[in-house]
PDB file of C-alpha atoms in Angstrom:
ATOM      1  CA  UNK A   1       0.000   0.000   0.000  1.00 92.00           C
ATOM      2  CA  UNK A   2       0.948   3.265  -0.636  1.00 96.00           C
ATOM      3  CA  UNK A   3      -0.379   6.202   1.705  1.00 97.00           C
ATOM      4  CA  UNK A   4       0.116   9.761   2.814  1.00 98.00           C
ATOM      5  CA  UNK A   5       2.776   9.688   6.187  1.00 97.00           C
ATOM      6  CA  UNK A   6      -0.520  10.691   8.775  1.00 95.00           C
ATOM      7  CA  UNK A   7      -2.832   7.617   6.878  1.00 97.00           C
ATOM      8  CA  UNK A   8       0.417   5.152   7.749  1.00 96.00           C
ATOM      9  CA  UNK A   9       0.577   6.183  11.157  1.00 94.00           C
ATOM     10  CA  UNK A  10      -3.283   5.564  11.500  1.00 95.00           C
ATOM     11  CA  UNK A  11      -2.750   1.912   9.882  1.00 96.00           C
ATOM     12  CA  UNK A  12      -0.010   1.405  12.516  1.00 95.00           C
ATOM     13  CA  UNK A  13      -2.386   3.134  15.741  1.00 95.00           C
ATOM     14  CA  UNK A  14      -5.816   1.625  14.171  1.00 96.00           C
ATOM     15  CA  UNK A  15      -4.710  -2.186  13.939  1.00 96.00           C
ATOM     16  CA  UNK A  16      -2.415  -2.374  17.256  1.00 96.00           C
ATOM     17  CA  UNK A  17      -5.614  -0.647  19.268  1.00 96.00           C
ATOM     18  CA  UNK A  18      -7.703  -3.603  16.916  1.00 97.00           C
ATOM     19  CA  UNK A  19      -6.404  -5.917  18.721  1.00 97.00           C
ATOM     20  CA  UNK A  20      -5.823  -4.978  21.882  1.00 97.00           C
ATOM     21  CA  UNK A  21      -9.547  -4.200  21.923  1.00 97.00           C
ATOM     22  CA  UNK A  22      -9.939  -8.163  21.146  1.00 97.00           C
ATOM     23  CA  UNK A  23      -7.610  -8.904  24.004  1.00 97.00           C
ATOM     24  CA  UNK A  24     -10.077  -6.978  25.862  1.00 97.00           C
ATOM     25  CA  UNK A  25     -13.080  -7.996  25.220  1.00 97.00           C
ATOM     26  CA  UNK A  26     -12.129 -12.023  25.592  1.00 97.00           C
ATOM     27  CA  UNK A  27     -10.820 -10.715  29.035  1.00 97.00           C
ATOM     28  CA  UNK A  28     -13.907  -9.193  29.863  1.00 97.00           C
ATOM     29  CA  UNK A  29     -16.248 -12.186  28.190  1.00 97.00           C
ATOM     30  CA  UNK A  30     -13.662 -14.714  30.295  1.00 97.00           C
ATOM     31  CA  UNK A  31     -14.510 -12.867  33.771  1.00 96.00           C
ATOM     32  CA  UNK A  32     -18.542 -13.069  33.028  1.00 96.00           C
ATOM     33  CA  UNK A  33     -17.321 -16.808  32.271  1.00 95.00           C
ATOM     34  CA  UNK A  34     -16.190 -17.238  35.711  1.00 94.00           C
ATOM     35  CA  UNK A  35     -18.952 -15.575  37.298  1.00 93.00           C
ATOM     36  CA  UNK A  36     -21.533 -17.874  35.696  1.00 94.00           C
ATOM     37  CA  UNK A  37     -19.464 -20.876  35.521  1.00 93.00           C
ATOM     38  CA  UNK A  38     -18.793 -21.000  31.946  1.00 95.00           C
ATOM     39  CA  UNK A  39     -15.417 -22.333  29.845  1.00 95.00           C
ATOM     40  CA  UNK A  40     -13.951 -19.101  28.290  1.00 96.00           C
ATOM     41  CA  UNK A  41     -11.879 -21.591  26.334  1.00 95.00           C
ATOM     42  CA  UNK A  42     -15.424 -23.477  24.858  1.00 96.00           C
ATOM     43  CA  UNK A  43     -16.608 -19.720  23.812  1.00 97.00           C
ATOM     44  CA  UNK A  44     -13.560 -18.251  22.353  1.00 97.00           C
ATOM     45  CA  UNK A  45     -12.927 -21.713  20.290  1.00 96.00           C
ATOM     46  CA  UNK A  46     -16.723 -21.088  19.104  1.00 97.00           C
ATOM     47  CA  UNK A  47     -16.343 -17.413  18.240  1.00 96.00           C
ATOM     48  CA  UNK A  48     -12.861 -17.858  16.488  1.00 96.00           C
ATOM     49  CA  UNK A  49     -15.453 -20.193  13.811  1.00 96.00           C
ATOM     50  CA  UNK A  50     -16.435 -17.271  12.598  1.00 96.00           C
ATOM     51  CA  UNK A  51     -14.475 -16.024   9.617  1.00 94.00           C
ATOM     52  CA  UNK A  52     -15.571 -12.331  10.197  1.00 95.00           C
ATOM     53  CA  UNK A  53     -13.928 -13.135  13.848  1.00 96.00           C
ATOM     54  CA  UNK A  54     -11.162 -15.274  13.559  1.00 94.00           C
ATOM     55  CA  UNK A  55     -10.039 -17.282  16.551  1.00 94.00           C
ATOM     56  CA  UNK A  56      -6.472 -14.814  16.616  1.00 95.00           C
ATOM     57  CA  UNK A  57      -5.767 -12.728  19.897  1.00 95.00           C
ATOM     58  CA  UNK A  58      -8.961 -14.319  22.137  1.00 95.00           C
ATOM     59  CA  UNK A  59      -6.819 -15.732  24.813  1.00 95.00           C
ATOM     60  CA  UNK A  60      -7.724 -14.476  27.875  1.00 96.00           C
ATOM     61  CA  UNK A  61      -4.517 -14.019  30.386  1.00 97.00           C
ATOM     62  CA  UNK A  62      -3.623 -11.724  32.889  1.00 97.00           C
ATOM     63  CA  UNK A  63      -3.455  -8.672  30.293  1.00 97.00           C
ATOM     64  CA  UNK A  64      -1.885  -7.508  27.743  1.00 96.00           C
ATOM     65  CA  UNK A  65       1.973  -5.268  27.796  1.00 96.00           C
ATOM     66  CA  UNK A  66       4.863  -5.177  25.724  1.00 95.00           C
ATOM     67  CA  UNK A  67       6.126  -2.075  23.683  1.00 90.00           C
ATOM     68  CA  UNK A  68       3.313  -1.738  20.922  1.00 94.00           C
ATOM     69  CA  UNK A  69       0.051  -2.061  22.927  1.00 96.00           C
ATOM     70  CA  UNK A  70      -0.086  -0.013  25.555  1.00 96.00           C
ATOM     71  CA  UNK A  71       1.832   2.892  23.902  1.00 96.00           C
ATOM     72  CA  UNK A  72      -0.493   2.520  20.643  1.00 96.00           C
ATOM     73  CA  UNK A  73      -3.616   2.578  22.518  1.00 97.00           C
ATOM     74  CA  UNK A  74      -2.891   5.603  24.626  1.00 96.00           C
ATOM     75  CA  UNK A  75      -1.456   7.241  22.146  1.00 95.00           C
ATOM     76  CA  UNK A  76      -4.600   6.500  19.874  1.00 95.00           C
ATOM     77  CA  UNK A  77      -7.044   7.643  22.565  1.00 95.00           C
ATOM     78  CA  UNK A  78      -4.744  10.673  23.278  1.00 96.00           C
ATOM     79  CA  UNK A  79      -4.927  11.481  19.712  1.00 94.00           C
ATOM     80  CA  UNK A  80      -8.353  11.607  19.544  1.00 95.00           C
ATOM     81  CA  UNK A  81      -8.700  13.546  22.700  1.00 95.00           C
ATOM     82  CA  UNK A  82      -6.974  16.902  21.114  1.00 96.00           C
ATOM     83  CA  UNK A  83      -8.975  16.657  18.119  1.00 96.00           C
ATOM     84  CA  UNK A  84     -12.111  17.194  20.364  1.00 96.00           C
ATOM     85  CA  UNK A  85     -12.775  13.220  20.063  1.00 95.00           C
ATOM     86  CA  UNK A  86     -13.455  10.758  21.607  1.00 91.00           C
ATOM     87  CA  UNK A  87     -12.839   6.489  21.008  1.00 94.00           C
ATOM     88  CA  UNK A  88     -14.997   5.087  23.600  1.00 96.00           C
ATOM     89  CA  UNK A  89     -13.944   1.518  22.550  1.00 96.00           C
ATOM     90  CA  UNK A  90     -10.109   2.371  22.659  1.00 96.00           C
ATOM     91  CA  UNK A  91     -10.999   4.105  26.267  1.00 97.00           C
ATOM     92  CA  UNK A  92     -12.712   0.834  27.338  1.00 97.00           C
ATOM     93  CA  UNK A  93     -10.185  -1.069  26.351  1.00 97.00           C
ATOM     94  CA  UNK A  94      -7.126   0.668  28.537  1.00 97.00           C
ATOM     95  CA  UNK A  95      -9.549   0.983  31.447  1.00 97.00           C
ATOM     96  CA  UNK A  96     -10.330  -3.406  30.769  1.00 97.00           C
ATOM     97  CA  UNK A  97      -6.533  -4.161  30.783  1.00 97.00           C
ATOM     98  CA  UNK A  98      -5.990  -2.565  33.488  1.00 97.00           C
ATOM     99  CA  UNK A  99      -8.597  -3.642  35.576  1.00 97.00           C
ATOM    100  CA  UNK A 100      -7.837  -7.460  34.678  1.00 98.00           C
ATOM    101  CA  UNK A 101      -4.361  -6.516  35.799  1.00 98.00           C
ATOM    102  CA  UNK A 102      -5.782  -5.832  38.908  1.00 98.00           C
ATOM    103  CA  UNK A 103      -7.531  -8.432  39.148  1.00 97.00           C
ATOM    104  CA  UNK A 104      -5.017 -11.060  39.111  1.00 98.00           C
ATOM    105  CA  UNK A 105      -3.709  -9.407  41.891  1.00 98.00           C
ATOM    106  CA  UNK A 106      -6.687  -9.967  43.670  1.00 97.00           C
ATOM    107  CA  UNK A 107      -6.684 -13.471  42.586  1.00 97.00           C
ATOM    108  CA  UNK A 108      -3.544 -13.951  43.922  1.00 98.00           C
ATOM    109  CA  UNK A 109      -4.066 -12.136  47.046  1.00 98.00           C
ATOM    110  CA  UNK A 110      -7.474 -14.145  47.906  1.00 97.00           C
ATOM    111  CA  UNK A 111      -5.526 -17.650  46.733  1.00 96.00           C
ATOM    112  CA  UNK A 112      -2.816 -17.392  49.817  1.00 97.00           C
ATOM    113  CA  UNK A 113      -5.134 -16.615  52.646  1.00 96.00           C
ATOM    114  CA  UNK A 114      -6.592 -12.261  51.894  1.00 97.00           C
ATOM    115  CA  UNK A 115      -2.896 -10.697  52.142  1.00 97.00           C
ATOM    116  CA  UNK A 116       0.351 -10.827  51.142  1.00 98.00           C
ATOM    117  CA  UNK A 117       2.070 -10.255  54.116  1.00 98.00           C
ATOM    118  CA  UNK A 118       4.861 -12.554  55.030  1.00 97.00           C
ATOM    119  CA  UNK A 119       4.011 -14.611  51.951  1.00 97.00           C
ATOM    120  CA  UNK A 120       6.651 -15.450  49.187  1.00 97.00           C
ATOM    121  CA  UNK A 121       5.170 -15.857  46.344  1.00 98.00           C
ATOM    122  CA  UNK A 122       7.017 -17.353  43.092  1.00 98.00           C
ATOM    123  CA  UNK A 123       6.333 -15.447  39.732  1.00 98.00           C
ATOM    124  CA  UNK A 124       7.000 -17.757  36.723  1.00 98.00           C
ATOM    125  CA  UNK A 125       7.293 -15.567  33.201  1.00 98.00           C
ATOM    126  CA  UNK A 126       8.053 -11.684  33.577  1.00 98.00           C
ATOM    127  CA  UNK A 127       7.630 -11.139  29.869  1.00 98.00           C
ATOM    128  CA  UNK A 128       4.735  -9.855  28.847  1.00 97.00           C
ATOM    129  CA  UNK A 129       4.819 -12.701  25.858  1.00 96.00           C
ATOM    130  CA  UNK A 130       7.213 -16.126  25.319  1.00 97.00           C
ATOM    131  CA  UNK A 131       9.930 -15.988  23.569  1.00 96.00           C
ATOM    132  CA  UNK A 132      10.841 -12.245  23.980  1.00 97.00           C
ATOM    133  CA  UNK A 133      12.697 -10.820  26.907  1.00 97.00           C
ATOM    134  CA  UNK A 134      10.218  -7.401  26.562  1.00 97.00           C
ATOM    135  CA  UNK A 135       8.947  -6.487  30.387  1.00 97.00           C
ATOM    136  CA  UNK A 136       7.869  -3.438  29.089  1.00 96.00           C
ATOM    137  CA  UNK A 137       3.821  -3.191  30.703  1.00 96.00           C
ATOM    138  CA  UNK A 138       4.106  -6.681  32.007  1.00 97.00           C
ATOM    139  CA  UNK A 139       1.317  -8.047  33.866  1.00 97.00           C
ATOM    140  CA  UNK A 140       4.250  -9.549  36.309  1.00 98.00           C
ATOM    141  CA  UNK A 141       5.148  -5.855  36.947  1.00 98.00           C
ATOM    142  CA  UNK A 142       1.689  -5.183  38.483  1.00 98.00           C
ATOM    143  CA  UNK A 143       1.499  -8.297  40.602  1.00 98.00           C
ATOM    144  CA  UNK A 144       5.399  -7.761  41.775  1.00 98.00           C
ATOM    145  CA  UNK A 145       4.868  -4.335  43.034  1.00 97.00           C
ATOM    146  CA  UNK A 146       1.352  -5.362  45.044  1.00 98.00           C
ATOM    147  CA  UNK A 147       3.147  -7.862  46.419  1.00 98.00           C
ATOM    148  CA  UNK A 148       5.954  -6.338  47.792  1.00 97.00           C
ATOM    149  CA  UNK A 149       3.801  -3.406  48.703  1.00 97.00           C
ATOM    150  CA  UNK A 150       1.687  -5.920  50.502  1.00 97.00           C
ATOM    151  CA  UNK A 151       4.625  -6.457  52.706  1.00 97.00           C
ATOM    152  CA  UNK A 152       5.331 -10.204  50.996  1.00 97.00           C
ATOM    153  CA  UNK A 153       8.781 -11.031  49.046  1.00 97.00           C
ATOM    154  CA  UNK A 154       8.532 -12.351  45.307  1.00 98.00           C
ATOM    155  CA  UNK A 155      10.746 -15.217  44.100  1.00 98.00           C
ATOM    156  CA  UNK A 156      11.090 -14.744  40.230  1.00 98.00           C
ATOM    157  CA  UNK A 157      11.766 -16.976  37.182  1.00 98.00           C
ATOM    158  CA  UNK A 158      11.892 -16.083  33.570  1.00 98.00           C
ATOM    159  CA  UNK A 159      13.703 -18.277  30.921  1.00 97.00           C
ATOM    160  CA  UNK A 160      15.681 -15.348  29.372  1.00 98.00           C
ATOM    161  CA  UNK A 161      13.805 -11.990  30.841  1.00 98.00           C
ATOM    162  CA  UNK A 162      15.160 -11.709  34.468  1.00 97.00           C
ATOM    163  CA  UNK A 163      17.682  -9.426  33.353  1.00 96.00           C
ATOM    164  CA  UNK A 164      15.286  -7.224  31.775  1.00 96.00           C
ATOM    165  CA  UNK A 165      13.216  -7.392  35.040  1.00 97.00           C
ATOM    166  CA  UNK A 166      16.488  -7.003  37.214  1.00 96.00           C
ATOM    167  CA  UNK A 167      16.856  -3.604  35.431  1.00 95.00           C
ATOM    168  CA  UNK A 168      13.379  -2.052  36.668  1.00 94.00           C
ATOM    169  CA  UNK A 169      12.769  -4.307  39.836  1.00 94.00           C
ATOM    170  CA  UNK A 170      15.952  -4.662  41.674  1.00 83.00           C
ATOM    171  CA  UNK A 171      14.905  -5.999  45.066  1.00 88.00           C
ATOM    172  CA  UNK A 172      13.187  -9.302  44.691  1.00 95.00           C
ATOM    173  CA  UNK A 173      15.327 -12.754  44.402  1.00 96.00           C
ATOM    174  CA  UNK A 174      15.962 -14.053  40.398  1.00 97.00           C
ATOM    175  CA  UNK A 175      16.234 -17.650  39.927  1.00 97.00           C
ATOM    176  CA  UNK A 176      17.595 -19.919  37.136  1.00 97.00           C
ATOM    177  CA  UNK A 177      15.051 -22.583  37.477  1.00 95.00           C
ATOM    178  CA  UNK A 178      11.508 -22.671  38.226  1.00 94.00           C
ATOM    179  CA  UNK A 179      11.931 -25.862  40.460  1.00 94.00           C
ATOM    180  CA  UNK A 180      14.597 -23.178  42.694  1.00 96.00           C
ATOM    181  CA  UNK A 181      11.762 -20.197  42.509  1.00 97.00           C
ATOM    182  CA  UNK A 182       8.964 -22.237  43.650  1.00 96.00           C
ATOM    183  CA  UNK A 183      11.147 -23.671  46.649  1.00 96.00           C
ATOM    184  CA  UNK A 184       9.189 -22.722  49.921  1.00 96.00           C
ATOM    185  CA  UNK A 185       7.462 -20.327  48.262  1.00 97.00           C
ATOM    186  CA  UNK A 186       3.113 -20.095  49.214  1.00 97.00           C
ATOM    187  CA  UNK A 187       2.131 -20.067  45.751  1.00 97.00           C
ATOM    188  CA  UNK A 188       2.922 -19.182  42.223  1.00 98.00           C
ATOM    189  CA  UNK A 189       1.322 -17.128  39.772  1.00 98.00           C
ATOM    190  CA  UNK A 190       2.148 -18.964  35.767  1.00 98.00           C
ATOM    191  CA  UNK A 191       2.252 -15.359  34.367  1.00 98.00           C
ATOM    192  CA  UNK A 192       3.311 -15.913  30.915  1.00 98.00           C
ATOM    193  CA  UNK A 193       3.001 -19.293  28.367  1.00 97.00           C
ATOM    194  CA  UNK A 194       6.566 -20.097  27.918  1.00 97.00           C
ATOM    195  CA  UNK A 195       6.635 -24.203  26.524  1.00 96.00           C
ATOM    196  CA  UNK A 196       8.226 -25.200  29.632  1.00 95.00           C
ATOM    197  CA  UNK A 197       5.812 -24.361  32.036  1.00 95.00           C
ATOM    198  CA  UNK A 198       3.174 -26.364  29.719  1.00 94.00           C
ATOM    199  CA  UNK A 199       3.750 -30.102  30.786  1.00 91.00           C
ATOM    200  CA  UNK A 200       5.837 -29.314  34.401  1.00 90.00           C
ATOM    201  CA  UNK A 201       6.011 -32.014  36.958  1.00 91.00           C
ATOM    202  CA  UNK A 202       3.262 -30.953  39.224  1.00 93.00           C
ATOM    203  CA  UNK A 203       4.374 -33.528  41.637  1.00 92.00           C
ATOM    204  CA  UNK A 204       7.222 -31.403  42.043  1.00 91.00           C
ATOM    205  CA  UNK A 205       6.158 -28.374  42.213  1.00 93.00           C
ATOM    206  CA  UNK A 206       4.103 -29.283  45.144  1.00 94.00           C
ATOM    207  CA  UNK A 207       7.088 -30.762  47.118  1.00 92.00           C
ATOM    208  CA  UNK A 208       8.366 -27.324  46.388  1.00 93.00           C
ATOM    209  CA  UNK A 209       5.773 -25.054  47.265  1.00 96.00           C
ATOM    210  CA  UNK A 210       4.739 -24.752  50.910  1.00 95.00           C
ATOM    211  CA  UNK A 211       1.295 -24.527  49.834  1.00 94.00           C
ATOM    212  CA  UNK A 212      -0.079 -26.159  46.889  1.00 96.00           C
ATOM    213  CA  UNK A 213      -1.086 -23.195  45.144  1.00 97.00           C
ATOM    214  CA  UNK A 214      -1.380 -22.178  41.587  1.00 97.00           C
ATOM    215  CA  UNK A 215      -2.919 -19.105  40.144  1.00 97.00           C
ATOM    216  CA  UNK A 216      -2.963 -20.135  36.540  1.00 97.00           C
ATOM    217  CA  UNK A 217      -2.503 -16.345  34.364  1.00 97.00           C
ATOM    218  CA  UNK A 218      -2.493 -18.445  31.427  1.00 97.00           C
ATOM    219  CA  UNK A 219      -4.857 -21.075  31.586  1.00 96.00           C
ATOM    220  CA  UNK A 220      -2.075 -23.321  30.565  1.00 96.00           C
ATOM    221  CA  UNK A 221      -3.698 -26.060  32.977  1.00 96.00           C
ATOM    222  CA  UNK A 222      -6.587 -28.627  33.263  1.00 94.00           C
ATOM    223  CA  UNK A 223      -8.385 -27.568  36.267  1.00 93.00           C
ATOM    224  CA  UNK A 224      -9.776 -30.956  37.643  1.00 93.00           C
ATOM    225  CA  UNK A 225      -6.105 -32.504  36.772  1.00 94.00           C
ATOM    226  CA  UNK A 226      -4.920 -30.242  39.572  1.00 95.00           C
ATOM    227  CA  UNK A 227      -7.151 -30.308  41.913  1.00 93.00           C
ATOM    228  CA  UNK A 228      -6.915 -34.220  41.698  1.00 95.00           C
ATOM    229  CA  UNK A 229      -3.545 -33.918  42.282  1.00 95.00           C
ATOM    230  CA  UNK A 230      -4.261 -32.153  45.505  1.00 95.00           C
ATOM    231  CA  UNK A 231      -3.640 -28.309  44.324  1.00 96.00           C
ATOM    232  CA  UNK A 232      -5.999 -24.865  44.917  1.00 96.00           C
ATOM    233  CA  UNK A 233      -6.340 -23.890  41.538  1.00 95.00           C
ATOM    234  CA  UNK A 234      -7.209 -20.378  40.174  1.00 95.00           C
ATOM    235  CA  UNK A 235      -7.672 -20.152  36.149  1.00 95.00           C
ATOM    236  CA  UNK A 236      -9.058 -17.278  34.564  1.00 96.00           C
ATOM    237  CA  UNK A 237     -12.953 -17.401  32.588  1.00 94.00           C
ATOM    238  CA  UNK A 238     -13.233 -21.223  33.634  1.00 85.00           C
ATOM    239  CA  UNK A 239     -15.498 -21.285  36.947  1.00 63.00           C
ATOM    240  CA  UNK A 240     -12.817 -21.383  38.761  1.00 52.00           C
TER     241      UNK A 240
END
């Protein structure tokens, strides 16, 4: 395509916002999922069979980050704010992310007991996708800082992003394993879908953990599977 420089730059803001507007709305659909006791995952797989749809970007998860998202839709919505606009859908959708954000703190915060005092808790994935080492807007940035804030300590993993998390969240203990974060920690929160967090062995994760608890960001796990195997389980838009 060839365009003017301003219609390019509207390509760039109006697909990014697109699409974080999905993110947001499968969020939002996955929380009235939970509520009634509906499988987000069931819905999303239905709506994604519709071509004028497309099954691409409804995952629900702890909220979206990175470099392109959040800066695109605020800049978008900012945009249309000094023209004397404004995009109530783009506005709604900054306002959902950050709420869901929010939420899995709450999640979190309910799952080991209504505080976070005292606790250790081990975050697995600080990048706001896999494969990247991009923090930028992480969802792990929001549940790090209520934790500590909380008064609990934070026992980190990331397969290639502690680094990158080092650099804007110095005080909380970096691991090389996930086995070593999750050693006498009260719970973990699976905050991003790397593969090797997929298939773990959940038998050892609970000799780990002091207490068998998994807030799953990602809904990377069967629920009944882990409660079987003796966990508290928290998914996201699954009845959990």
């Amino acid at each position: 395509l060839n365009t003017s420089i301003v219609t390019a730059e509207m390509i760039k803001y109006a697909a990014n916002a697109f699409l974080a507007l999905k993110i947001s709305y499968i969020n939002e659909v996955a929380n009235l999922c939970e509520a009634l006791g509906a499988d987000v995952h069931q819905v999303a797989k239905a709506m994604g069979k519709d071509g004028r749809i497309s099954p691409k970007f409804l995952h629900p998860g702890p909220g979206f980050g990175g470099s392109c998202f959040p800066k695109d839709t605020q800049a978008f919505a900012t945009l249309s704010r000094e023209n004397e606009l404004t995009m109530n859908t783009i506005e709604a959708a900054i306002k959902a992310n950050q709420y869901q954000k929010d939420r899995m703190v709450k999640k979190m915060k309910h799952l080991v007991g209504g505080h976070f005092k005292d606790k250790k808790i081990s975050i697995l994935g600080l990048a706001f996708k896999p494969n990247t080492d991009d923090v930028r807007d992480s969802a792990s940035i929001d549940m790090i800082n209520a934790i500590k804030k909380g008064g609990g300590s934070v026992r980190a993993y990331d397969p290639i992003a502690n680094e990158m998390m080092n650099d804007i969240i110095d005080d909380i203990k970096f691991f090389e394993s996930w086995e070593e974060a999750c050693l006498d920690a009260d719970g973990v929160a699976i905050m991003t879908e790397w593969n090797e967090f997929r298939s773990p062995d959940f038998e050892n994760i609970k000799e780990q953990l002091n207490e068998a608890l998994i807030l799953d960001g990602r809904n990377l796990y069967d629920p009944l599977l882990l409660k079987d195997l003796g966990f508290t389980y928290y998914g996201i838009g699954r009845g959990t």
